[in-house]
Coordinates of C-alpha atoms and ligand atoms in Angstrom, one line a residue:
M1 CA 107.3 -1.3 105.3
N2 CA 104.8 1.2 103.4
W3 CA 102.5 -0.8 101.1
L4 CA 101.6 2.0 99.6
L5 CA 103.0 5.1 98.3
E6 CA 104.9 8.0 99.6
P7 CA 102.5 11.0 99.4
S8 CA 102.8 13.1 97.2
V9 CA 104.4 16.1 96.9
S10 CA 104.2 18.0 92.4
T11 CA 101.1 19.5 91.7
F12 CA 100.7 16.7 88.9
G13 CA 101.1 13.8 91.4
P14 CA 97.7 13.3 92.3
D15 CA 96.1 13.0 89.1
I16 CA 99.4 10.3 88.2
D17 CA 98.2 8.9 92.3
R18 CA 94.3 8.9 91.7
L19 CA 95.3 6.8 87.8
Y20 CA 97.4 4.6 89.9
Y21 CA 94.7 3.5 92.0
I22 CA 92.2 3.0 90.2
I23 CA 94.6 0.2 87.6
L24 CA 95.4 -1.1 91.5
V25 CA 91.5 -0.9 92.1
I26 CA 90.9 -3.2 88.8
T27 CA 94.4 -5.0 88.8
G28 CA 92.8 -6.5 92.1
I29 CA 89.9 -7.1 92.1
I30 CA 91.2 -9.8 89.0
F31 CA 94.2 -11.1 90.2
F32 CA 91.0 -12.3 93.8
L33 CA 88.6 -12.9 91.1
T34 CA 91.4 -15.5 88.8
Q35 CA 92.7 -16.4 91.6
F36 CA 89.5 -17.9 93.4
L37 CA 88.5 -19.7 90.5
L38 CA 90.9 -21.1 89.6
I39 CA 91.3 -22.6 93.1
Y40 CA 87.6 -23.8 92.7
F41 CA 87.7 -25.3 89.8
L42 CA 90.8 -27.3 90.9
V43 CA 89.6 -29.1 93.4
K44 CA 85.9 -29.2 91.6
Y45 CA 87.9 -31.0 89.0
R46 CA 90.0 -33.3 91.0
R47 CA 90.6 -37.0 89.8
R48 CA 88.2 -39.4 91.3
E49 CA 88.1 -42.7 91.4
G50 CA 85.1 -43.5 88.0
R51 CA 85.5 -40.2 86.4
K52 CA 86.9 -40.0 82.6
A53 CA 88.8 -37.4 80.7
E54 CA 86.2 -35.9 78.4
Y55 CA 87.2 -33.9 75.2
I56 CA 85.9 -30.4 75.2
H57 CA 86.5 -27.5 72.6
G58 CA 85.4 -23.9 74.1
S59 CA 83.0 -22.1 74.7
T60 CA 83.0 -19.2 71.8
R61 CA 81.3 -16.3 74.6
A62 CA 83.2 -17.3 76.9
E63 CA 86.2 -16.0 74.9
I64 CA 84.9 -13.6 72.8
L65 CA 83.9 -11.9 76.7
W66 CA 87.6 -12.0 78.0
T67 CA 88.1 -10.7 74.9
A68 CA 85.6 -7.4 74.7
V69 CA 85.9 -6.6 79.0
P70 CA 90.0 -5.8 79.4
F71 CA 89.5 -4.1 75.9
V72 CA 86.4 -2.6 77.0
I73 CA 88.6 -1.6 80.9
V74 CA 91.3 -0.7 79.3
L75 CA 90.2 2.1 76.2
V76 CA 88.6 3.6 79.1
L77 CA 91.9 4.4 80.9
A78 CA 93.6 4.8 78.2
L79 CA 91.4 7.5 77.5
M80 CA 91.7 8.8 80.8
S81 CA 95.3 8.7 81.7
R82 CA 95.4 11.2 78.3
P83 CA 95.2 14.4 79.8
V84 CA 97.5 13.6 82.1
W85 CA 100.1 12.0 79.8
D86 CA 99.8 14.6 78.1
E87 CA 99.6 17.5 81.3
V88 CA 103.1 15.7 82.3
K89 CA 104.4 15.8 79.0
D90 CA 104.0 17.2 76.2
P91 CA 106.5 20.5 76.2
G92 CA 103.5 22.0 73.8
L93 CA 102.1 22.4 77.6
F94 CA 105.0 23.3 79.8
P95 CA 104.4 25.8 82.1
E96 CA 105.6 29.6 81.0
D97 CA 107.8 31.0 84.2
A98 CA 109.5 27.4 84.3
Y99 CA 113.2 27.9 85.8
E100 CA 116.1 25.4 83.5
V101 CA 117.6 22.9 84.4
T102 CA 120.1 21.1 82.9
V103 CA 121.1 17.1 83.4
V104 CA 122.8 14.9 82.0
A105 CA 122.9 10.9 83.3
R106 CA 126.1 9.3 82.8
Q107 CA 128.2 5.8 84.6
F108 CA 127.1 6.8 86.5
E109 CA 126.0 9.7 89.0
W110 CA 123.9 12.7 87.4
E111 CA 125.6 15.9 86.3
T112 CA 122.7 18.9 87.3
H113 CA 124.0 21.9 84.3
Y114 CA 122.8 25.5 86.0
A115 CA 123.2 28.6 83.5
G116 CA 124.8 31.0 84.5
S117 CA 124.3 35.1 85.3
N118 CA 122.9 36.0 81.9
G119 CA 120.5 32.6 82.1
E120 CA 123.1 31.0 79.2
F121 CA 124.6 26.9 79.9
D122 CA 128.2 28.4 79.0
A123 CA 128.5 31.4 80.8
E124 CA 131.8 31.6 82.6
D125 CA 129.9 31.9 86.4
S126 CA 127.9 28.5 85.1
F127 CA 128.2 25.9 86.9
T128 CA 127.1 22.4 87.6
V129 CA 126.5 19.8 90.4
L130 CA 127.4 16.5 91.0
N131 CA 124.4 13.9 92.1
R132 CA 122.3 17.0 94.2
L133 CA 118.9 18.5 92.2
H134 CA 118.2 22.1 93.7
V135 CA 114.9 23.4 93.0
P136 CA 112.7 26.2 94.3
V137 CA 109.5 25.1 95.7
N138 CA 106.1 25.9 94.3
Q139 CA 107.7 27.1 91.1
P140 CA 107.7 24.8 88.1
V141 CA 111.2 23.9 86.6
I142 CA 112.1 22.0 83.1
I143 CA 115.4 19.7 83.3
H144 CA 116.7 18.7 80.4
L145 CA 117.1 15.3 80.3
E146 CA 120.5 14.0 77.9
S147 CA 122.4 10.9 78.4
E148 CA 126.3 10.5 77.8
D149 CA 127.0 7.2 77.3
V150 CA 123.6 4.7 78.1
I151 CA 120.2 4.8 79.2
H152 CA 119.6 5.9 82.0
S153 CA 116.3 6.9 84.0
F154 CA 115.9 10.3 85.7
F155 CA 112.7 9.4 88.8
V156 CA 111.6 10.6 91.7
P157 CA 109.2 8.6 93.0
R158 CA 107.8 12.0 95.4
F159 CA 107.2 13.7 91.9
R160 CA 105.2 10.6 90.6
L161 CA 108.4 11.3 88.0
K162 CA 109.9 8.8 85.5
Q163 CA 111.8 9.9 82.6
D164 CA 114.1 8.0 80.1
A165 CA 117.4 9.8 79.3
L166 CA 119.1 8.8 75.6
P167 CA 122.2 8.8 74.3
G168 CA 122.1 11.3 72.2
R169 CA 118.6 13.6 72.6
S170 CA 117.3 15.8 75.5
I171 CA 114.7 15.1 76.7
P172 CA 112.0 17.6 78.6
M173 CA 110.2 17.6 81.9
W174 CA 109.1 19.9 84.4
F175 CA 107.7 19.2 87.9
E176 CA 106.0 22.6 89.8
V177 CA 107.4 20.6 94.3
T178 CA 104.7 22.2 96.6
E179 CA 106.9 21.2 99.9
T180 CA 110.3 21.6 100.8
G181 CA 112.4 19.2 101.4
E182 CA 114.5 16.5 100.5
Y183 CA 113.6 14.2 98.0
E184 CA 115.5 10.4 96.3
L185 CA 116.9 10.4 93.0
G186 CA 116.9 7.6 91.6
C187 CA 118.0 5.5 88.2
A188 CA 115.1 2.6 87.1
E189 CA 116.5 1.3 84.5
L190 CA 119.2 -1.5 85.0
C191 CA 122.0 0.9 83.3
G192 CA 125.2 -0.8 84.1
I193 CA 127.4 -2.6 87.6
G194 CA 127.3 0.2 89.4
H195 CA 123.3 1.3 88.8
Y196 CA 123.1 1.4 92.7
R197 CA 125.2 4.3 92.5
M198 CA 123.1 6.6 91.6
D199 CA 120.8 8.2 93.7
G200 CA 120.8 10.9 94.6
L201 CA 118.6 14.1 95.6
V202 CA 116.4 16.6 95.0
I203 CA 116.8 19.4 97.6
V204 CA 114.0 21.5 97.5
H205 CA 114.0 25.1 98.5
T206 CA 111.7 27.7 99.3
Q207 CA 112.4 31.1 97.2
E208 CA 114.8 33.2 98.7
E209 CA 116.6 30.3 100.2
F210 CA 117.1 28.8 96.2
E211 CA 118.2 32.4 95.2
N212 CA 120.9 33.0 98.2
W213 CA 122.2 28.8 97.1
K214 CA 121.7 29.9 93.5
A215 CA 124.0 33.5 94.1
E216 CA 126.6 32.1 96.4
R217 CA 127.4 29.6 93.1
L218 CA 127.1 32.0 90.8
A219 CA 129.5 33.7 92.8
A220 CA 131.8 30.2 93.8
A221 CA 131.9 29.8 90.6
G222 CA 132.4 32.9 88.3
G223 CA 135.6 33.5 91.3
G224 CA 137.3 29.9 89.3
S225 CA 136.4 27.6 91.9
V226 CA 134.7 25.6 90.1
G227 CA 136.0 21.8 90.3
S228 CA 134.9 22.1 94.3
D229 CA 131.9 20.6 93.3
R230 CA 132.3 17.1 92.4
A231 CA 135.1 16.5 95.5
Q232 CA 131.8 17.0 97.6
A233 CA 129.6 15.5 96.1
L234 CA 131.2 12.1 96.0
T235 CA 131.6 12.2 99.8
G236 CA 128.5 13.2 100.6
E237 CA 128.0 16.0 101.7
D238 CA 126.3 18.9 100.6
S239 CA 126.0 23.2 101.6
Q240 CA 123.3 24.1 99.9
Ligands
CU1 CU1 121.8 5.2 84.9

């Protein structure tokens, strides 16, 4: 069992990890401190023969302190995380040369939509893939995330990327992967009885591999063999 996060492979991953570990250290210190004090006071003020319970009002100074200190900590964390949040979530700051894909979530699968060779999603040779998201390495990818039924959540832990998919909305998100490979995609929102089945793979190719894969799929879609993706994805096979 791995106690730490698996290494991140996206460009903004290290920024998110840094915040994560800062918060982990702060909450860790507070956890051990409070548990230590709890046990210490339990022992120190335990019932003893001849010692009577006593009514105390409390301490205004302690109350102000335990309100002000967390307030400052949370405020500093908010200010520190703001630039990272903007980088990851603000569509106005998304990279410009991104490859765009649409991902539709539904009970209980992910459907990836690729544009046809003319760049349109409703083109003759546009195609879909089930539970697989193929993308190129070292290039920003923008995903337009939709849902057909309930709230799902697109989560790729190795990218440090998580985004809810809401019915009726198309939510843009982006990432840029720095290492080729296959990365787990999960649904992070309990979305029904088959929630556990919404595990997919993000397959990150070299630029060349990706172009070849896409060209093959475009040709297949244009040639009228649409629908084979579904059978393929359902049997868990994938011809990359
Ligand atoms: Cu789901």
